[in-house]
mmCIF file of N, CA and C in Angstrom:
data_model
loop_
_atom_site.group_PDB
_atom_site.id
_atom_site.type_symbol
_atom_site.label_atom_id
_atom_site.label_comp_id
_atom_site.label_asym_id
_atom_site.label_seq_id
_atom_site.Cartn_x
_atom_site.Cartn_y
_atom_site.Cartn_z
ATOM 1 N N UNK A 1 165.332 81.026 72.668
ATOM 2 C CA UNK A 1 164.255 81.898 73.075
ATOM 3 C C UNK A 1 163.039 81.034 73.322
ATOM 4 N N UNK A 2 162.178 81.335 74.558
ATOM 5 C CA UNK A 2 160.984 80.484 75.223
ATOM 6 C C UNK A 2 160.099 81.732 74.450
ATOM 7 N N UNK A 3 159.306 81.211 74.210
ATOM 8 C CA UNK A 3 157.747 81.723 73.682
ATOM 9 C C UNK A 3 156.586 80.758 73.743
ATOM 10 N N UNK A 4 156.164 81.245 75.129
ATOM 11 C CA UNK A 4 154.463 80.897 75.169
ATOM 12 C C UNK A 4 153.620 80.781 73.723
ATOM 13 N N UNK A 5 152.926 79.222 73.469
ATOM 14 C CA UNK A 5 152.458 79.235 72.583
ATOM 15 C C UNK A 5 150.942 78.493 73.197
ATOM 16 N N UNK A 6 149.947 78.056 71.925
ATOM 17 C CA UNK A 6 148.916 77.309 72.439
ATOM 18 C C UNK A 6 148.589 76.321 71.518
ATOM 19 N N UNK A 7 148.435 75.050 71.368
ATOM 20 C CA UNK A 7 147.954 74.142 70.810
ATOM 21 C C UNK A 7 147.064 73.606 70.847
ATOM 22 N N UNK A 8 146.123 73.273 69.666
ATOM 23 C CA UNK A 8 144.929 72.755 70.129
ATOM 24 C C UNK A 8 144.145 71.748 68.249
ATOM 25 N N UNK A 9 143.445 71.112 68.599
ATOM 26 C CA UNK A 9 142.785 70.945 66.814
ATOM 27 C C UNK A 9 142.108 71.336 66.876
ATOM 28 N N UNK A 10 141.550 71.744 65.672
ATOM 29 C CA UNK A 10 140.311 72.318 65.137
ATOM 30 C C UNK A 10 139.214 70.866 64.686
ATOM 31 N N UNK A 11 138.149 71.543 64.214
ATOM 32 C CA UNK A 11 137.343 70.705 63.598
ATOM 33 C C UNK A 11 137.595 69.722 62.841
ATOM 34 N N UNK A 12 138.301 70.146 61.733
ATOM 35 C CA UNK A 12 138.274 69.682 60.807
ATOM 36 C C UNK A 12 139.453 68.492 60.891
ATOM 37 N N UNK A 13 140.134 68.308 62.249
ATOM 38 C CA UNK A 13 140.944 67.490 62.665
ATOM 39 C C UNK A 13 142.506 68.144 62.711
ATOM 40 N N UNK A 14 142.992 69.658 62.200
ATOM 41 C CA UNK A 14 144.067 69.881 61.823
ATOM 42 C C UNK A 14 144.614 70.621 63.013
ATOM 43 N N UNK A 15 145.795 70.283 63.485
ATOM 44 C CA UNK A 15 146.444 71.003 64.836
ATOM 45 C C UNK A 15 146.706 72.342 64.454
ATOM 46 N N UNK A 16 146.777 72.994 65.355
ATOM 47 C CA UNK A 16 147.182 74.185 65.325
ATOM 48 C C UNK A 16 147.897 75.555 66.631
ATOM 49 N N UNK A 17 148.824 75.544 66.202
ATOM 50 C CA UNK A 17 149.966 76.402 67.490
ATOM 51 C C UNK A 17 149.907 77.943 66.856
ATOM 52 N N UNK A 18 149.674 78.544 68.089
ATOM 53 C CA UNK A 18 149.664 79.717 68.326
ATOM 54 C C UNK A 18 150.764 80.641 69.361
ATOM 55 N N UNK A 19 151.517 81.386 68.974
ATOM 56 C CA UNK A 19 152.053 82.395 69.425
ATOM 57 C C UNK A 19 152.148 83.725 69.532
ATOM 58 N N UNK A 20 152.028 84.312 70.566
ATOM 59 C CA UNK A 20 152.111 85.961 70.579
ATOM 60 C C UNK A 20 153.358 86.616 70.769
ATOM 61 N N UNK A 21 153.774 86.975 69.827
ATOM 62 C CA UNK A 21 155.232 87.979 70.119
ATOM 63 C C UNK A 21 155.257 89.082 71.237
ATOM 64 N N UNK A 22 153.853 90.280 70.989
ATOM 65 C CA UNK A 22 153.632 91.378 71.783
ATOM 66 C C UNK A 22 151.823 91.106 70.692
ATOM 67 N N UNK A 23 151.686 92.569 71.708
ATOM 68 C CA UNK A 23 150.269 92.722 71.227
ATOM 69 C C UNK A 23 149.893 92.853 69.681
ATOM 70 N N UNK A 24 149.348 92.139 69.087
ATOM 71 C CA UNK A 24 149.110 92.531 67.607
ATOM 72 C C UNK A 24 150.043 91.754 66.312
ATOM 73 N N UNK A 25 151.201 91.125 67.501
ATOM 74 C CA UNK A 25 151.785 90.414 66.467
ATOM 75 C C UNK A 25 152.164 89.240 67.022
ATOM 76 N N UNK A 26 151.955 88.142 66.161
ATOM 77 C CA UNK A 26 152.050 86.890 66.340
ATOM 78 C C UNK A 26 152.401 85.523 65.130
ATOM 79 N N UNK A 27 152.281 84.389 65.642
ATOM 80 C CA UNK A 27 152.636 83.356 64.373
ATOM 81 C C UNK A 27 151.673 82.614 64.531
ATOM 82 N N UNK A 28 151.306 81.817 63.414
ATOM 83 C CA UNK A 28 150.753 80.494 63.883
ATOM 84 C C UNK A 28 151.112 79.453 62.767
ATOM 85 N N UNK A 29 151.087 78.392 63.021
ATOM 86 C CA UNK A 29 151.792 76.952 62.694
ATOM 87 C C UNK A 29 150.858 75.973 62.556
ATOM 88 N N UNK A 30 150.814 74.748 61.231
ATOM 89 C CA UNK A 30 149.618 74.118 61.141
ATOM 90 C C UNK A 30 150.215 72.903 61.185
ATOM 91 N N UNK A 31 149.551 71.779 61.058
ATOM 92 C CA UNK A 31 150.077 70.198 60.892
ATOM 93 C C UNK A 31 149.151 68.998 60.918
ATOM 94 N N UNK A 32 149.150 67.806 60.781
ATOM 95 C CA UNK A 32 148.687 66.993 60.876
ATOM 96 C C UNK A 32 148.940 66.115 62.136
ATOM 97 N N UNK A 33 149.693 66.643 62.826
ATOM 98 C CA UNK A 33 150.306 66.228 64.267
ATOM 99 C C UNK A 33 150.443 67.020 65.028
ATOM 100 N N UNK A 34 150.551 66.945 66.590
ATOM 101 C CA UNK A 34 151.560 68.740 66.770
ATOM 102 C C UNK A 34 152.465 68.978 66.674
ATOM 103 N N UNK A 35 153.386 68.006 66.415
ATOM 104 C CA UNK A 35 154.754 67.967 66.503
ATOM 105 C C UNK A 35 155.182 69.046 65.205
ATOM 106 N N UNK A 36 154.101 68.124 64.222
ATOM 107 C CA UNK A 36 154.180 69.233 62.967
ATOM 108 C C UNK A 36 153.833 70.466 62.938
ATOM 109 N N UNK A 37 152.530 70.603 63.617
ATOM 110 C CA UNK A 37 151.629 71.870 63.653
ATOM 111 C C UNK A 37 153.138 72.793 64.703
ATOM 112 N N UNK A 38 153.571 72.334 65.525
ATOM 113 C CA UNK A 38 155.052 72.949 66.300
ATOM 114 C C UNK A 38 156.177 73.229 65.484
ATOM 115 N N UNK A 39 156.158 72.401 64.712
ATOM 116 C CA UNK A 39 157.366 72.841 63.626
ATOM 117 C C UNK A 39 157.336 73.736 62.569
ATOM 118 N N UNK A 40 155.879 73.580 62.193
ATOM 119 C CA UNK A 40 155.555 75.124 61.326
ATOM 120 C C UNK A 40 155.197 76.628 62.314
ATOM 121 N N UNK A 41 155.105 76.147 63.329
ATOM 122 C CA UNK A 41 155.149 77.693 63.899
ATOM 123 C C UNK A 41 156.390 78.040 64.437
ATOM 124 N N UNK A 42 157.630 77.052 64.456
ATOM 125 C CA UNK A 42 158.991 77.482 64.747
ATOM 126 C C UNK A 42 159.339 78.244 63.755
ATOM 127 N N UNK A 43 159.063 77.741 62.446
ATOM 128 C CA UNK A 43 159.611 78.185 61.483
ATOM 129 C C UNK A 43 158.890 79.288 61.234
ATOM 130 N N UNK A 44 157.531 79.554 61.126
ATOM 131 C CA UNK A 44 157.151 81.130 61.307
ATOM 132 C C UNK A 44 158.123 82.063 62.224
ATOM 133 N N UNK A 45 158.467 81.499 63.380
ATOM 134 C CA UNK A 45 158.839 82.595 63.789
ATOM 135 C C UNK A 45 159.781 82.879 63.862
ATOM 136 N N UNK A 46 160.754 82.046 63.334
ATOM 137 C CA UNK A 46 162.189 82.431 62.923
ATOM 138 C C UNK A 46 161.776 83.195 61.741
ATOM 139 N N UNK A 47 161.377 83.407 60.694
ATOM 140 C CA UNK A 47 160.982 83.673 59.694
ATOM 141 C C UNK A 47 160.540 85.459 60.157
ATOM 142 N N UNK A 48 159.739 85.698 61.263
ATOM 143 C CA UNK A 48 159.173 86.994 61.693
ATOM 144 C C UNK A 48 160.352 87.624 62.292
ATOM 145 N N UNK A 49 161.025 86.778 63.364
ATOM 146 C CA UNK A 49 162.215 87.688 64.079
ATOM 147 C C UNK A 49 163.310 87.682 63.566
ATOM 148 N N UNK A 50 163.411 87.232 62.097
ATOM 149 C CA UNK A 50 164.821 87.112 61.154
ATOM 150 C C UNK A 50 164.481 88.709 60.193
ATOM 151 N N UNK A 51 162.759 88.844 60.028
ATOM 152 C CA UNK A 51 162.418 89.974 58.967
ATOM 153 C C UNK A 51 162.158 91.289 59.985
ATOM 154 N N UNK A 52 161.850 90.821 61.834
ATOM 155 C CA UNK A 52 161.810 92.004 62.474
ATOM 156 C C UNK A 52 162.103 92.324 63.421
ATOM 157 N N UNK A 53 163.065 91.695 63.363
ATOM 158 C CA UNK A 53 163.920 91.173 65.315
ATOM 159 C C UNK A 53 163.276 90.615 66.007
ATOM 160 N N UNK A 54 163.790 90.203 67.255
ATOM 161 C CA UNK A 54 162.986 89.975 68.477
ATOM 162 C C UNK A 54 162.732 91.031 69.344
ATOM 163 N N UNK A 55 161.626 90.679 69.626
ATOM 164 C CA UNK A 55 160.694 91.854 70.557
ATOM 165 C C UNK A 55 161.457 91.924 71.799
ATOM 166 N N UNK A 56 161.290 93.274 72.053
ATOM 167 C CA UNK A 56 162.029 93.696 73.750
ATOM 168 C C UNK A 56 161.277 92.643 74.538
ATOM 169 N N UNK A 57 160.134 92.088 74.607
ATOM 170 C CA UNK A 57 159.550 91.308 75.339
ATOM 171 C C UNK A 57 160.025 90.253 75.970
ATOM 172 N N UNK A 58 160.380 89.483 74.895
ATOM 173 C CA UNK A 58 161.000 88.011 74.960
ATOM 174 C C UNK A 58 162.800 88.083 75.155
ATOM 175 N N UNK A 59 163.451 89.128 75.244
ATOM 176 C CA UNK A 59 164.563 89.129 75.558
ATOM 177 C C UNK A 59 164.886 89.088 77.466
#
């Protein structure tokens, strides 16, 4: 499954990935890299569509 995400750092130097499932629900993923900050938001969202399926959206 492809899911549009967004990456970017913050201030304080820490990456951070963003995803939208549908409106109102989403993941986000942190790291010290993006690779990392990408790997914690994979795992969010296996974690969301394991506890609430996948959205009609992304199918």
């Amino acid at each position: 499954m492809l899911v549009p995400y967004t990456i970017e750092q913050d201030e304080n130097g820490v990456w951070c990935a963003r995803a939208l499932l549908r409106p109102g629900t989403g993941a986000r993923g942190e790291g010290e890299t993006p690779d990392a900050a990408l790997a914690d938001l994979r795992a969010a969202l296996t974690l969301l569509t394991e506890e609430f399926g996948t959205p009609a959206e992304l199918m």
